[in-house]
């Protein structure tokens, strides 16, 4: 059965691979290259097609801006099946944007550092992979430098995101109170996502108004970071985003040390790392909830809800053992009942939980993958194993969907795979999970 899953996963990745040397997340729904998708995809590819795994990283990093920024979507190709596309985002407004590739003007979780490390672990020919990493690693370093220089406005070691699409967890209920502070115009535009996916599984029209409005503000100021920090109604320190940065810092330190002769960069990374872990633990841990939470920088307050992002810091070794135990208790109490698959993307006991809608409840394979390794590294082997088995079972039962219903009982009457089907990172990360 596992062999069949792997064969199917490879078929999906092959079908989604594009001539330009990159992989789309899903046909129709997401026809371009996305930043964190690309990283997860390269991990899966590394098991059987090193050449394409490398190209995946290269094609993403080729679109880096002169200031180190790496965009969340690279529009290598034209496609009218997605909104908003290149003509809406207009990355060319920023003076340092890539002149060769059009893109968005926003980021996504910085996974590329730990992806390179993972590719080295997977590759059989280590020497060859290290040589490849040597050609790419400085770009990732420059990207981290960009974050620390431009997005840590209070010098706390914590970087902000200015848009929910930067978080990767796009319509999480975490953002609901921020939307209440905004009153954007009702834009007229043609949604494309809802022609591919049942609208009950996607964000609402009004939510899209908020999303577009933040971009309009950024565009008015040519995507200038300082202006965005001053004016964006959405300015958040996200525990998932910052944990990915910290995990990638650690990976870059390890890789630079393996490559040798990079003392200055290593020492810079260690400084960032120490400060970030300290700032993270001091500011984002909510002892009462027993988990890490988001912080709303614009409105100066913690956003006190638990989501799967709250547990991502385990993957970056951020909590001490005592906190890690508290987090696991919280996770098992709220998300881990026998009637549920691990791990819902939002607190199933909250009245904001929606089991079918995008990031408001469903299980996502990439977050499960992050949790699997995080739990394992702290010695929570049994729970880690359950996260892995639940992920495999969901895909076996439903197919390689984008997200899944966490409630087991609904399977008696209906299917529980939602969003796009033949979804690339579900395929890529399943290959890695099965191999670990
Ligand atoms: C906006 C591509 C991306 C993922 C995100 C996921 C979804 C896009 C959308 O798809 O976001 O970036 O249009 O909904 O939320 O995590 O990277 O798979």
mmCIF file with all atom_site columns, C-alpha atoms and ligand atoms in Angstrom, residues 25-26 29-30 34-37 72-73 82-84 106 108 165 167-171 193 202-203 208 358-359 364 366 402 423 425, ligand 1:
data_model
loop_
_atom_site.group_PDB
_atom_site.id
_atom_site.type_symbol
_atom_site.label_atom_id
_atom_site.label_alt_id
_atom_site.label_comp_id
_atom_site.label_asym_id
_atom_site.label_entity_id
_atom_site.label_seq_id
_atom_site.pdbx_PDB_ins_code
_atom_site.Cartn_x
_atom_site.Cartn_y
_atom_site.Cartn_z
_atom_site.occupancy
_atom_site.B_iso_or_equiv
_atom_site.pdbx_formal_charge
_atom_site.auth_seq_id
_atom_site.auth_comp_id
_atom_site.auth_asym_id
_atom_site.auth_atom_id
_atom_site.pdbx_PDB_model_num
ATOM   1  C CA . UNK A 1 25  ? 1.192   23.481 -6.096  1.00 0.00 ? 25  UNK A CA 1
ATOM   2  C CA . UNK A 1 26  ? -1.898  22.280 -7.948  1.00 0.00 ? 26  UNK A CA 1
ATOM   3  C CA . UNK A 1 29  ? -6.074  26.487 -8.566  1.00 0.00 ? 29  UNK A CA 1
ATOM   4  C CA . UNK A 1 30  ? -2.396  27.495 -8.159  1.00 0.00 ? 30  UNK A CA 1
ATOM   5  C CA . UNK A 1 34  ? 4.951   29.456 -4.514  1.00 0.00 ? 34  UNK A CA 1
ATOM   6  C CA . UNK A 1 35  ? 7.791   29.961 -2.065  1.00 0.00 ? 35  UNK A CA 1
ATOM   7  C CA . UNK A 1 36  ? 7.140   27.567 0.816   1.00 0.00 ? 36  UNK A CA 1
ATOM   8  C CA . UNK A 1 37  ? 5.451   25.030 -1.461  1.00 0.00 ? 37  UNK A CA 1
ATOM   9  C CA . UNK A 1 72  ? 5.820   34.392 -2.184  1.00 0.00 ? 72  UNK A CA 1
ATOM   10 C CA . UNK A 1 73  ? 4.753   33.788 -5.800  1.00 0.00 ? 73  UNK A CA 1
ATOM   11 C CA . UNK A 1 82  ? -5.549  32.526 -10.671 1.00 0.00 ? 82  UNK A CA 1
ATOM   12 C CA . UNK A 1 83  ? -6.468  35.841 -9.106  1.00 0.00 ? 83  UNK A CA 1
ATOM   13 C CA . UNK A 1 84  ? -4.677  38.065 -8.142  1.00 0.00 ? 84  UNK A CA 1
ATOM   14 C CA . UNK A 1 106 ? 5.117   39.725 -0.116  1.00 0.00 ? 106 UNK A CA 1
ATOM   15 C CA . UNK A 1 108 ? 6.110   33.438 2.816   1.00 0.00 ? 108 UNK A CA 1
ATOM   16 C CA . UNK A 1 165 ? -0.813  35.570 2.665   1.00 0.00 ? 165 UNK A CA 1
ATOM   17 C CA . UNK A 1 167 ? 1.766   33.645 6.972   1.00 0.00 ? 167 UNK A CA 1
ATOM   18 C CA . UNK A 1 168 ? 0.790   30.779 4.665   1.00 0.00 ? 168 UNK A CA 1
ATOM   19 C CA . UNK A 1 169 ? -2.206  30.208 6.986   1.00 0.00 ? 169 UNK A CA 1
ATOM   20 C CA . UNK A 1 170 ? -4.296  32.609 5.018   1.00 0.00 ? 170 UNK A CA 1
ATOM   21 C CA . UNK A 1 171 ? -7.768  32.856 6.487   1.00 0.00 ? 171 UNK A CA 1
ATOM   22 C CA . UNK A 1 193 ? -10.328 29.954 -6.847  1.00 0.00 ? 193 UNK A CA 1
ATOM   23 C CA . UNK A 1 202 ? -12.463 28.936 0.598   1.00 0.00 ? 202 UNK A CA 1
ATOM   24 C CA . UNK A 1 203 ? -12.322 32.470 2.101   1.00 0.00 ? 203 UNK A CA 1
ATOM   25 C CA . UNK A 1 208 ? -10.675 38.970 -0.166  1.00 0.00 ? 208 UNK A CA 1
ATOM   26 C CA . UNK A 1 358 ? -9.230  26.322 4.455   1.00 0.00 ? 358 UNK A CA 1
ATOM   27 C CA . UNK A 1 359 ? -7.125  27.380 7.494   1.00 0.00 ? 359 UNK A CA 1
ATOM   28 C CA . UNK A 1 364 ? -2.766  20.344 6.460   1.00 0.00 ? 364 UNK A CA 1
ATOM   29 C CA . UNK A 1 366 ? 2.839   20.510 5.774   1.00 0.00 ? 366 UNK A CA 1
ATOM   30 C CA . UNK A 1 402 ? -4.810  20.170 -0.048  1.00 0.00 ? 402 UNK A CA 1
ATOM   31 C CA . UNK A 1 423 ? -1.642  18.754 -4.359  1.00 0.00 ? 423 UNK A CA 1
ATOM   32 C CA . UNK A 1 425 ? 3.288   19.313 -1.051  1.00 0.00 ? 425 UNK A CA 1
HETATM 33 C C1 . LIG B 2 .   ? -2.286  32.486 -1.544  1.00 0.00 ? 1   LIG B C1 1
HETATM 34 C C2 . LIG B 2 .   ? -0.144  27.555 -2.651  1.00 0.00 ? 1   LIG B C2 1
HETATM 35 C C3 . LIG B 2 .   ? -0.667  28.409 -1.532  1.00 0.00 ? 1   LIG B C3 1
HETATM 36 C C4 . LIG B 2 .   ? -0.050  28.022 -0.164  1.00 0.00 ? 1   LIG B C4 1
HETATM 37 C C5 . LIG B 2 .   ? -0.747  28.734 0.988   1.00 0.00 ? 1   LIG B C5 1
HETATM 38 C C6 . LIG B 2 .   ? -2.242  28.443 0.861   1.00 0.00 ? 1   LIG B C6 1
HETATM 39 C C7 . LIG B 2 .   ? -2.779  28.933 -0.487  1.00 0.00 ? 1   LIG B C7 1
HETATM 40 C C8 . LIG B 2 .   ? -2.869  31.096 -1.777  1.00 0.00 ? 1   LIG B C8 1
HETATM 41 C C9 . LIG B 2 .   ? -4.336  31.204 -2.139  1.00 0.00 ? 1   LIG B C9 1
HETATM 42 O O1 . LIG B 2 .   ? -2.092  28.278 -1.513  1.00 0.00 ? 1   LIG B O1 1
HETATM 43 O O2 . LIG B 2 .   ? -2.610  30.344 -0.560  1.00 0.00 ? 1   LIG B O2 1
HETATM 44 O O3 . LIG B 2 .   ? -0.917  32.418 -1.325  1.00 0.00 ? 1   LIG B O3 1
HETATM 45 O O4 . LIG B 2 .   ? -4.618  31.749 -3.205  1.00 0.00 ? 1   LIG B O4 1
HETATM 46 O O5 . LIG B 2 .   ? -5.189  30.776 -1.365  1.00 0.00 ? 1   LIG B O5 1
HETATM 47 O O6 . LIG B 2 .   ? -2.936  29.020 1.922   1.00 0.00 ? 1   LIG B O6 1
HETATM 48 O O7 . LIG B 2 .   ? -0.240  28.283 2.216   1.00 0.00 ? 1   LIG B O7 1
HETATM 49 O O8 . LIG B 2 .   ? 1.299   28.331 -0.165  1.00 0.00 ? 1   LIG B O8 1
HETATM 50 O O9 . LIG B 2 .   ? -0.319  26.208 -2.348  1.00 0.00 ? 1   LIG B O9 1
#
